XYZ file of C-alpha atoms in Angstrom:
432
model
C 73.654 26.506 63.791
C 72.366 23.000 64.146
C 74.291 19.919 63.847
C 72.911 17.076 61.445
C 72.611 13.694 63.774
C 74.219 11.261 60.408
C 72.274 8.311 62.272
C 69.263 9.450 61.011
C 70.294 8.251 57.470
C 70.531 4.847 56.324
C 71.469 3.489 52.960
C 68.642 3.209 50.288
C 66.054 0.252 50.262
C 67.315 -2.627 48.334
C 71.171 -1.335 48.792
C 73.640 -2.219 51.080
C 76.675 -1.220 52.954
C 80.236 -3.858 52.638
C 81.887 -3.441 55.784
C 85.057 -5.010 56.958
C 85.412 -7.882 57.706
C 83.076 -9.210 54.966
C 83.910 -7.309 52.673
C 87.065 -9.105 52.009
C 85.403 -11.257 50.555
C 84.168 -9.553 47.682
C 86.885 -8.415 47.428
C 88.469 -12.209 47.132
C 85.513 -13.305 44.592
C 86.292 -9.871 42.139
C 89.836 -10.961 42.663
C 89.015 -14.737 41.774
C 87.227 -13.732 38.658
C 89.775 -11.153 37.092
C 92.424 -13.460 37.398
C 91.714 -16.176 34.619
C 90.495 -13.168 32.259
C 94.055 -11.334 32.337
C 95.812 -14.643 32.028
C 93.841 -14.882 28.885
C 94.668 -11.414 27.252
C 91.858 -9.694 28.591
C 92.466 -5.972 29.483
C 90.462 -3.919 31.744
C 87.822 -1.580 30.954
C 85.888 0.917 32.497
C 82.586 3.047 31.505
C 80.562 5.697 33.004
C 78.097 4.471 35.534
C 75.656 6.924 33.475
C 74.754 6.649 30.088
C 71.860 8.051 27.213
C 68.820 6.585 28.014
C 68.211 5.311 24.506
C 71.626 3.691 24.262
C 70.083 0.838 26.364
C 66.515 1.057 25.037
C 68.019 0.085 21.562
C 70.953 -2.195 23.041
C 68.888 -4.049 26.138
C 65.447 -3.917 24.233
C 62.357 -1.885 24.308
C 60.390 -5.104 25.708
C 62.675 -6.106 28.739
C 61.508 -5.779 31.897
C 65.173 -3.141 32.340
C 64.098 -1.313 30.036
C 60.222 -0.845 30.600
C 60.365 -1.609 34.249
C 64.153 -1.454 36.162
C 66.075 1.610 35.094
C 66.421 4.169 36.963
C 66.551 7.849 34.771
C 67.005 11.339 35.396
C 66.742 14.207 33.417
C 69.676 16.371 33.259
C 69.421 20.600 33.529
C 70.265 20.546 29.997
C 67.670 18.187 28.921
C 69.205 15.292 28.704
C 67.995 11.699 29.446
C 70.193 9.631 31.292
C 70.270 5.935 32.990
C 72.282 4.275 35.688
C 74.090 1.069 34.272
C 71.335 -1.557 34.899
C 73.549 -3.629 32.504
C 77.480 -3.433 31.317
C 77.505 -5.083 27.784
C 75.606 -1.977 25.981
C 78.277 0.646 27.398
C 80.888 -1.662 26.330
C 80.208 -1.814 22.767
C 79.287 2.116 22.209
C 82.769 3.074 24.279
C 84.654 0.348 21.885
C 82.720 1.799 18.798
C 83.129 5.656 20.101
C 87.091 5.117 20.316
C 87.407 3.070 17.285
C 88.991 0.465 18.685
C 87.217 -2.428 16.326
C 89.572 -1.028 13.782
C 92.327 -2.564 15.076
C 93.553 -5.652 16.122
C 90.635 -8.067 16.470
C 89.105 -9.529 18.791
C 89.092 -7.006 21.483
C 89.026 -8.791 24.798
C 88.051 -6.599 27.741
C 86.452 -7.068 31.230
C 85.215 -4.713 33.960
C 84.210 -4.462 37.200
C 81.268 -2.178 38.528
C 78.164 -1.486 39.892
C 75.237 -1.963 38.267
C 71.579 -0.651 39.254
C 68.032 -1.617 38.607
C 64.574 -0.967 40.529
C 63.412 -4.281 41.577
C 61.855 -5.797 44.583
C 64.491 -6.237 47.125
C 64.847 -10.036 48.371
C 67.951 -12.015 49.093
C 70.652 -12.440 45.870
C 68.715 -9.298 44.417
C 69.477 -5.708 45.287
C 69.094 -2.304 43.542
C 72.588 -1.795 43.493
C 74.483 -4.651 43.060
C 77.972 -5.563 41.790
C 79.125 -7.632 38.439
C 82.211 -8.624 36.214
C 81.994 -8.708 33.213
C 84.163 -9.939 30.365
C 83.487 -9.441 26.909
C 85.580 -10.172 23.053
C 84.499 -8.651 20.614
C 85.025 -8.931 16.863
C 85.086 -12.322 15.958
C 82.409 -15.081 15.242
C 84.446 -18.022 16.375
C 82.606 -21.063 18.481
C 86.129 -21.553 20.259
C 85.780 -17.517 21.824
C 82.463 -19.022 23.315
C 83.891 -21.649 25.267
C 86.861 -19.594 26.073
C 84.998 -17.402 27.747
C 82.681 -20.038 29.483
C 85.303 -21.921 30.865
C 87.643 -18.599 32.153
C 83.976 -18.065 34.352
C 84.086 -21.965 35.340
C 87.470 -21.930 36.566
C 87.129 -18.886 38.248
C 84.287 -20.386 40.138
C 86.389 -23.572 41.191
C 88.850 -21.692 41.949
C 86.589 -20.128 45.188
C 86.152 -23.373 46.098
C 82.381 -23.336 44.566
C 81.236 -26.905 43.722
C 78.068 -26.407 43.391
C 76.795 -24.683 40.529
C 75.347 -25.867 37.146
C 76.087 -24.505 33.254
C 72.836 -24.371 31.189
C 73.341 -23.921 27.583
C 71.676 -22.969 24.600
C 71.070 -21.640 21.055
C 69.254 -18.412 20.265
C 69.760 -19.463 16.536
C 70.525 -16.114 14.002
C 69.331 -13.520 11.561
C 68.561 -16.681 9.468
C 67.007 -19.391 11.191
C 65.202 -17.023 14.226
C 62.306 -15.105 12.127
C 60.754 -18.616 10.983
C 61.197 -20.087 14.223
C 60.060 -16.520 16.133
C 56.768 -16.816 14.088
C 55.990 -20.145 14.693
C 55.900 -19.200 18.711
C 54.044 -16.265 17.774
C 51.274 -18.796 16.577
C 51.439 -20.565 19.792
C 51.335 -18.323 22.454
C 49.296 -16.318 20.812
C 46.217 -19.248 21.531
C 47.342 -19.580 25.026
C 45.503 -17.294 27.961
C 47.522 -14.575 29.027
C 47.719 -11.865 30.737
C 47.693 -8.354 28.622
C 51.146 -7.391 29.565
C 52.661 -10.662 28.335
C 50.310 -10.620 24.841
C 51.518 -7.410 24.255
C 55.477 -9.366 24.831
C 54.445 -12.406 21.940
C 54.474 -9.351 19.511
C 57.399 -7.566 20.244
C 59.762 -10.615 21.859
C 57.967 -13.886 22.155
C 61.445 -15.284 22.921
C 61.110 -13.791 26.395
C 57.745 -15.594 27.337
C 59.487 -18.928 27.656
C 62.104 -17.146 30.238
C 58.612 -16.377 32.555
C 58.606 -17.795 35.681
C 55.336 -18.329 36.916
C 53.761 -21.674 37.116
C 50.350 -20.509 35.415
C 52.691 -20.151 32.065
C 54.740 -22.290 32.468
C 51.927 -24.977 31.973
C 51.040 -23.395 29.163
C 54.339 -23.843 27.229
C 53.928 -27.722 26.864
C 54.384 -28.471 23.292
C 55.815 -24.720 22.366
C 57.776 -25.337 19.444
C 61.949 -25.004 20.782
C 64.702 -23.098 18.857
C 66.690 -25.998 18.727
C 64.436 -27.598 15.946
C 64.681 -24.999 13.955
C 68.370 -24.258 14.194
C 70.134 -23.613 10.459
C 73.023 -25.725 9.605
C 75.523 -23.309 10.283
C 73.576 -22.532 13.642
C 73.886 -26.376 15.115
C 77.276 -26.854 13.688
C 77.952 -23.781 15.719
C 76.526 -25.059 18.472
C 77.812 -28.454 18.514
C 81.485 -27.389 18.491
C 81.291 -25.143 21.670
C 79.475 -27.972 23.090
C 82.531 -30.111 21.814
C 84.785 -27.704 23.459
C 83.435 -27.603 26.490
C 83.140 -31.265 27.252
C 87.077 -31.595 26.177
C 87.693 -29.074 28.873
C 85.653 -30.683 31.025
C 83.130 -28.047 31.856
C 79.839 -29.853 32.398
C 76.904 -28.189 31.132
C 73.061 -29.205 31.107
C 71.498 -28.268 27.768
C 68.330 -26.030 28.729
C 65.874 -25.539 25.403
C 63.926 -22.734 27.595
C 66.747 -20.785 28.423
C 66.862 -17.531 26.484
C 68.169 -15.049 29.352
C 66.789 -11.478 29.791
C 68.512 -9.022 27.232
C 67.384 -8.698 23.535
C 70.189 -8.611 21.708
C 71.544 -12.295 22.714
C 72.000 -14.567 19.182
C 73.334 -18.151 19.231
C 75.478 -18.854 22.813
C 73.100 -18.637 25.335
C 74.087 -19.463 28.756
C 73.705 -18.965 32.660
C 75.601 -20.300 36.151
C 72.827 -21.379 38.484
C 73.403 -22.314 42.258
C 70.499 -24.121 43.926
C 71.535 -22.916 47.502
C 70.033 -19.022 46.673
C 66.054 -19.975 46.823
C 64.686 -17.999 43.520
C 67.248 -15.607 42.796
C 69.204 -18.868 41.610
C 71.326 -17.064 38.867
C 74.972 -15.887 39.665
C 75.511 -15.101 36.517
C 75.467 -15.804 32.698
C 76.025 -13.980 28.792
C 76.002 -15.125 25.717
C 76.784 -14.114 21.691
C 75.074 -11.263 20.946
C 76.388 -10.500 16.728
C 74.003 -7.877 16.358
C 74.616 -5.423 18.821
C 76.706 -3.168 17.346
C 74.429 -2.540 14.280
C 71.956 -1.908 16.620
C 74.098 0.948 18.312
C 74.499 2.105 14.771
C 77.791 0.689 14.395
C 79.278 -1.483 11.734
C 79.044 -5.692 12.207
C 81.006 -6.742 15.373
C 80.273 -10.107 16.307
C 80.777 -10.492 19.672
C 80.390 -12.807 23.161
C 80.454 -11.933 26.721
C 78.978 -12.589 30.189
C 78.703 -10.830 33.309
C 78.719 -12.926 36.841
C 76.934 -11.206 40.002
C 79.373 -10.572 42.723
C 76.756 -10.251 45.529
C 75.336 -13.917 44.041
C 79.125 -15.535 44.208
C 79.436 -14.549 48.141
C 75.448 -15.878 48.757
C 76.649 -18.859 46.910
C 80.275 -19.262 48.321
C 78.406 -19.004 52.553
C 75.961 -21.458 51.195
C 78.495 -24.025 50.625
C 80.329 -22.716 53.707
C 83.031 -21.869 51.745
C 85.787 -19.830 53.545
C 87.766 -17.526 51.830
C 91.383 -17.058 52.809
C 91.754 -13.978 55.396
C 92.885 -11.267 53.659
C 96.607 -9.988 54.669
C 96.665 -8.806 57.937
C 99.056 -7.289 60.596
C 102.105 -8.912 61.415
C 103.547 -6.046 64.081
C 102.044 -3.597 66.301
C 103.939 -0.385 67.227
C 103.397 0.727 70.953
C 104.890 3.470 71.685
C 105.413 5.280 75.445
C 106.268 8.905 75.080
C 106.331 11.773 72.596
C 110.163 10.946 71.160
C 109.069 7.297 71.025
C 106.048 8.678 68.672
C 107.666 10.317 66.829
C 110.826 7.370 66.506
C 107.818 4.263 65.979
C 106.196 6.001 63.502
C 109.131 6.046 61.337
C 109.909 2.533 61.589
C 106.210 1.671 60.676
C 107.058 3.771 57.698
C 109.566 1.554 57.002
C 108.363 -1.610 57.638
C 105.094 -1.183 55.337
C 107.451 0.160 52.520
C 109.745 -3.260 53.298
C 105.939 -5.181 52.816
C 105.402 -5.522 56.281
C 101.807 -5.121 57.130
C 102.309 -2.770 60.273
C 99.697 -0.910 62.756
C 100.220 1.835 65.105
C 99.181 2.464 68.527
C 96.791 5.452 67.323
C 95.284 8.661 70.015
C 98.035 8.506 72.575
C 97.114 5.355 74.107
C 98.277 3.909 77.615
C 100.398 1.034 77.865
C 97.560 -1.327 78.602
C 95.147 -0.456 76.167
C 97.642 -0.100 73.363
C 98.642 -4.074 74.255
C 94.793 -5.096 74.017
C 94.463 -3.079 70.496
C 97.718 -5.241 69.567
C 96.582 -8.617 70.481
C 93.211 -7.943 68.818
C 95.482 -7.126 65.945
C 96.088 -10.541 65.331
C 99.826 -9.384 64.713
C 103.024 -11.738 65.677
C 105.297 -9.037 67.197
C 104.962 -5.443 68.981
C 107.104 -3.087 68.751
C 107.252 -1.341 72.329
C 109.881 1.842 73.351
C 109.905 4.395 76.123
C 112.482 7.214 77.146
C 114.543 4.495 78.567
C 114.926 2.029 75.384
C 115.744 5.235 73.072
C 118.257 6.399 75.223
C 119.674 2.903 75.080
C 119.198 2.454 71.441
C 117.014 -0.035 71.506
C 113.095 -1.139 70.898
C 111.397 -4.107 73.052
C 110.194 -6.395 70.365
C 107.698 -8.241 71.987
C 106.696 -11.792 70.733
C 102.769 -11.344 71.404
C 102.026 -15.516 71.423
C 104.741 -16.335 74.104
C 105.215 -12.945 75.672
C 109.079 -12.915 75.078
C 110.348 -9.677 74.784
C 113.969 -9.004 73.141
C 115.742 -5.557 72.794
C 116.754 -4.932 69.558
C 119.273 -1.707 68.208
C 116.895 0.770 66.595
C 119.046 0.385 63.412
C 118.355 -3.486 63.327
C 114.415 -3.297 64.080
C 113.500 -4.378 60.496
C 115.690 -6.788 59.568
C 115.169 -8.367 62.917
C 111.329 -8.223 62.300
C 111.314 -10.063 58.605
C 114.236 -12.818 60.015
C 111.039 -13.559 62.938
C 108.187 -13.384 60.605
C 110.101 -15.345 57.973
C 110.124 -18.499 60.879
C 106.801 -17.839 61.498
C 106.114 -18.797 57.676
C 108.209 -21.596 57.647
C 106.619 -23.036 60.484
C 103.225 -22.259 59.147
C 104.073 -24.017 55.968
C 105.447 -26.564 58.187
């Protein structure tokens, strides 16, 4: 029987591993973003991280680069076709429609956290597996749920600390205003020299050509006729009140006629968070109103409005800055124990002390005195709790202060409430 060496594997190209300690702080940024959305009556949600092919060919759009390009399929033993989430708004809306919930209380205001996966060139602030959260309401056509949402993802960026970013803003117009204004771009572009790939894009989403990045189109676009001139009424008085909103929140935003994002089914709302310290990959994240989703999915109307922000792009964006995260909770008391009884008695009253919301370690493999004190300094923790045959048969445990060195029996009976008095100081000095 051979053995299989594990080092010979490595994660996937264009994945990664989160490892402590930096992994607290995605941790911290998921945190950070959840928080505003269930102060504002969001609830969580969760969906498979699977789903039928064609439920994101219909939602994402036939034409995206997701779609034709990013997802990554399989084929199941029963036949069927199935994608990894490259996206979370599409699985949203079919588990909402599949459970009936739009036929209650409206609107329904959910968010999510998950991974996400799409086959794309690997650089930095772009992965194949990468992490969002997402928040979405839907329901209601109300210019007020836009800004809601917009400014829940603002202050959950200031709240990080994150100065640094900018709010783009636009209008994707609706079912009335867009077909003029999507055949007058059509006329454009179509006189412009492009490549095949991208002719073949004026037919089925011309939209999407003004979202290309490269500088040979982008010189091309001077003079393209801009949704905003051929918003409806109802569209720019839309518009002008989440604008309105916004600024009496103060949430500063940049109006951006070019922005139309990369999904299909975005209407009106358009928006994205940019960061100028991630090189190209400046998004960290972005959403938008997207009414006609849900017929799309064969469902009934559901206007709705939702973004998703890129965990992996917060963190690139948060060590740009040289933002520092608080340091996760860690251990206040080490438990060194010398002997089998004093195993046996330590481990019980690290037991207790995590159940009392201690944060407690353990001298682990039958350690010696001497390494078990260098595991509990690297702890980081205040106090160790040390006992041999000797203290037992006293009654007693050493509780050793690990910054001066002071060491103070304490009755076994009296450990813990001797342990929160001592870290309680520590606090209050702290705070100090």
């Amino acid at each position: 029987m051979t053995t299989q060496n594990v080092s010979t594997f490595s994660a996937p190209r264009g994945t990664y591993d989160l490892l402590p300690p930096e992994s607290a702080d995605y941790l911290a940024v998921r945190e950070a973003i959840a928080a505003p959305l269930k102060r504002a009556g969001y609830g969580y949600i969760e969906t498979p991280g699977f789903e039928n092919v064609e439920l994101f060919a219909r939602g994402v759009g036939e034409s995206t680069d997701i779609v034709t390009k990013e997802m990554y399929t399989l084929t199941t033993k029963g036949g069927s076709r199935l994608a990894l989430r490259p996206e979370g708004t599409a699985p949203v809306v079919r588990a909402v429609l599949e459970h009936n919930l739009h036929r209650g209380a409206l609107p329904i205001k959910v968010w999510y956290s998950g991974s996400q996966y799409r086959y794309e060139r690997p650089q930095a602030g772009r992965y194949r597996h990468f992490s969002q959260v997402g928040a979405e309401a839907l329901g209601a056509e109300d210019p007020a749920l836009d800004a809601e949402l917009i400014i829940l993802a603002a202050d959950a960026y200031r709240s990080l600390g994150l100065k640094d970013f900018r709010l783009l803003l636009n209008s994707l117009g609706d079912r009335e205003c867009r077909p003029a204004y999507r055949a007058r771009l059509q006329e454009f572009l179509r006189g412009l020299d492009l490549d095949e790939d991208t002719r073949a894009r004026i037919e089925i989403n011309p939209l999407r050509v003004l979202d290309d990045k490269r500088e040979s189109v982008q010189k091309q676009l001077t003079g393209a006729p801009m949704m905003r001139d051929h918003l409806c009424e109802a569209c720019k008085e839309y518009h002008e009140q989440v604008r309105e909103l916004l600024t009496a929140a103060g949430v500063a935003f940049v109006d951006d006629e070019k922005l139309v994002r990369g999904l299909d089914y975005y209407t009106r709302t358009t928006f994205e968070f940019v960061h100028d310290g991630l090189g190209s990959q400046s998004a960290v994240g972005g959403g938008g109103r997207y009414d006609g989703l849900s017929e799309m999915l064969g469902g009934p109307p559901l206007p709705s409005v939702g973004w998703a922000l890129g965990v992996d792009r917060t963190v690139l964006a948060l060590r740009a800055e040289g933002v520092e995260l608080p340091e996760p909770s860690r251990t206040r008391v080490f438990a060194v124990p010398l002997g089998e009884q004093a195993r046996r008695t330590l481990f019980g009253l690290v037991t207790e002390l995590r159940r009392q919301g201690v944060a407690t370690d353990f001298a682990y493999g039958g350690k010696g005195l001497k390494n078990a004190m260098k595991s509990a300094n690297r702890s980081g923790a205040a106090y160790a709790l040390v006992a041999g045959e000797r203290d037992l048969a006293e009654g007693v445990v050493q509780v050793k202060d690990l910054d001066s060195g002071e060491q103070t029996p304490v009755p076994l009976d009296g450990v813990v409430e001797e342990l929160r008095r001592k870290l309680a100081r520590v606090v209050e000095r702290c705070a100090e």
